[in-house]
Tab-separated table of C-alpha atoms in Angstrom:
chain	number	residue	atom	x	y	z
A	161	PRO	CA	11.620	52.096	88.766
A	162	GLY	CA	12.758	48.704	90.085
A	163	ALA	CA	9.588	47.583	91.944
A	164	SER	CA	9.936	43.871	92.685
A	165	GLY	CA	7.112	41.386	92.857
A	166	PHE	CA	4.950	39.197	90.716
A	167	THR	CA	2.553	40.497	88.139
A	168	MET	CA	-1.017	39.309	87.955
A	169	VAL	CA	-0.261	37.445	84.710
A	170	GLU	CA	2.618	35.529	86.324
A	171	ILE	CA	0.418	34.515	89.251
A	172	MET	CA	-2.376	33.392	86.896
A	173	VAL	CA	0.095	31.266	84.887
A	174	VAL	CA	1.323	29.567	88.061
A	175	VAL	CA	-2.247	28.901	89.251
A	176	ALA	CA	-3.149	27.471	85.831
A	177	LEU	CA	-0.118	25.162	85.876
A	178	VAL	CA	-0.903	23.944	89.387
A	179	GLY	CA	-4.507	23.286	88.326
A	180	LEU	CA	-3.342	21.361	85.257
A	181	LEU	CA	-0.984	19.218	87.323
A	182	ALA	CA	-3.760	18.488	89.846
A	183	MET	CA	-6.110	17.558	86.999
A	184	ILE	CA	-3.565	14.983	85.813
A	185	ALA	CA	-2.500	13.664	89.224
A	186	ILE	CA	-5.832	13.191	91.041
A	187	PRO	CA	-7.352	10.534	88.707
A	188	ASN	CA	-4.086	8.580	88.778
A	189	TYR	CA	-4.061	8.743	92.574
A	190	LEU	CA	-7.649	7.469	92.786
A	191	LYS	CA	-6.915	4.647	90.331
A	192	SER	CA	-3.826	3.523	92.252
A	193	ARG	CA	-5.712	3.725	95.562
A	194	ASN	CA	-8.498	1.512	94.190
A	195	SER	CA	-5.945	-0.950	92.806
A	196	ALA	CA	-4.191	-1.122	96.184
A	197	GLN	CA	-7.522	-1.802	97.931
A	198	VAL	CA	-8.333	-4.639	95.521
A	199	ASN	CA	-4.889	-6.219	95.976
A	200	THR	CA	-5.061	-5.941	99.776
A	201	CYS	CA	-8.548	-7.459	99.906
A	202	ILE	CA	-7.519	-10.365	97.648
A	203	SER	CA	-4.520	-10.949	99.898
A	204	ASN	CA	-6.868	-11.000	102.913
A	205	LEU	CA	-9.158	-13.502	101.150
A	206	GLN	CA	-6.166	-15.753	100.463
A	207	GLN	CA	-5.100	-15.511	104.105
A	208	ILE	CA	-8.637	-16.397	105.256
A	209	ASP	CA	-8.743	-19.378	102.893
A	210	GLN	CA	-5.383	-20.593	104.173
A	211	ALA	CA	-6.574	-20.219	107.775
A	212	ILE	CA	-9.725	-22.234	106.995
A	213	GLN	CA	-7.743	-25.017	105.336
A	214	THR	CA	-5.214	-25.177	108.191
A	215	TRP	CA	-8.016	-25.206	110.782
A	216	ALA	CA	-9.847	-27.960	108.876
A	217	LEU	CA	-6.698	-30.067	108.706
A	218	ASP	CA	-5.934	-29.575	112.410
A	219	MET	CA	-9.527	-30.309	113.477
A	220	LYS	CA	-10.028	-33.139	110.962
A	221	ARG	CA	-12.981	-31.396	109.277
A	222	THR	CA	-14.247	-32.353	105.851
A	223	SER	CA	-15.130	-30.078	102.963
A	224	GLY	CA	-18.832	-29.514	103.657
A	225	GLN	CA	-18.612	-28.702	107.356
A	226	PRO	CA	-19.378	-25.172	108.594
A	227	VAL	CA	-16.671	-22.798	109.754
A	228	THR	CA	-16.924	-19.552	111.734
A	229	TYR	CA	-14.608	-16.644	112.428
A	230	GLU	CA	-14.157	-17.880	115.995
A	231	ASP	CA	-12.839	-21.172	114.583
A	232	ILE	CA	-10.154	-19.552	112.424
A	233	SER	CA	-9.308	-16.338	114.314
A	234	SER	CA	-6.261	-17.889	115.989
A	235	TYR	CA	-4.956	-18.919	112.550
A	236	LEU	CA	-5.016	-15.339	111.227
A	237	ARG	CA	-1.854	-13.307	111.767
A	238	HIS	CA	-3.620	-10.002	112.293
A	239	SER	CA	-7.034	-8.388	112.153
A	240	VAL	CA	-8.427	-8.970	108.669
A	241	VAL	CA	-10.636	-6.124	107.420
A	242	CYS	CA	-11.559	-5.035	103.886
A	243	PRO	CA	-9.718	-1.782	103.078
A	244	ALA	CA	-12.768	-0.469	101.187
A	245	GLY	CA	-14.528	0.590	104.397
A	246	GLY	CA	-14.710	-2.473	106.592
A	247	THR	CA	-14.467	-2.035	110.349
A	248	SER	CA	-14.421	-5.684	111.447
A	249	PHE	CA	-14.165	-9.186	110.007
A	250	GLU	CA	-17.931	-9.618	110.285
A	251	ASP	CA	-18.787	-6.588	108.122
A	252	SER	CA	-15.930	-7.241	105.678
A	253	TYR	CA	-15.969	-10.964	104.867
A	254	SER	CA	-18.338	-13.909	104.962
A	255	ILE	CA	-17.359	-17.543	105.368
A	256	SER	CA	-19.608	-20.594	105.390
A	257	THR	CA	-18.066	-24.024	104.896
A	258	VAL	CA	-14.576	-25.463	104.627
A	259	ASN	CA	-14.699	-25.794	100.838
A	260	ALA	CA	-16.529	-22.494	100.077
A	261	PRO	CA	-14.284	-19.515	99.347
A	262	ALA	CA	-14.430	-16.476	101.609
A	263	LEU	CA	-16.337	-13.555	100.101
A	264	CYS	CA	-15.848	-9.805	100.433
A	265	GLN	CA	-19.039	-8.079	101.556
A	266	ARG	CA	-17.832	-4.580	100.661
A	267	GLN	CA	-16.972	-4.971	96.957
A	268	PRO	CA	-17.960	-8.519	95.948
A	269	ALA	CA	-17.766	-7.814	92.201
A	270	THR	CA	-14.102	-6.732	92.182
A	271	HIS	CA	-12.694	-8.050	95.467
A	272	LYS	CA	-12.659	-11.771	94.758
A	273	LEU	CA	-10.172	-14.577	94.469
A	274	PRO	CA	-9.068	-15.450	90.933
A	275	LEU	CA	-10.490	-18.719	89.643
């Protein structure tokens, strides 16, 4: 008498509960990860825009003049890369002129500055 251990039913209940918790937690994790990527990318776009405006003011450039990453790289605090899979500035963001907003190349529909 007195054999200790878990029965098969007890183990199945535990596995079912763990599966249920994972089913609830994983979609929430993915949603929060996507939200964090969007917020980080928008923050990067704002930083790029600020760097462009500061560069234009320092160099006395007007709104229609072209701007490149080499022009503004010293005005950026750190490497700016889209968190949705970018590996460099060039494959993450595109910039054209002083007055044009920077654009995300990875997720242009959702990673954009608010109007």
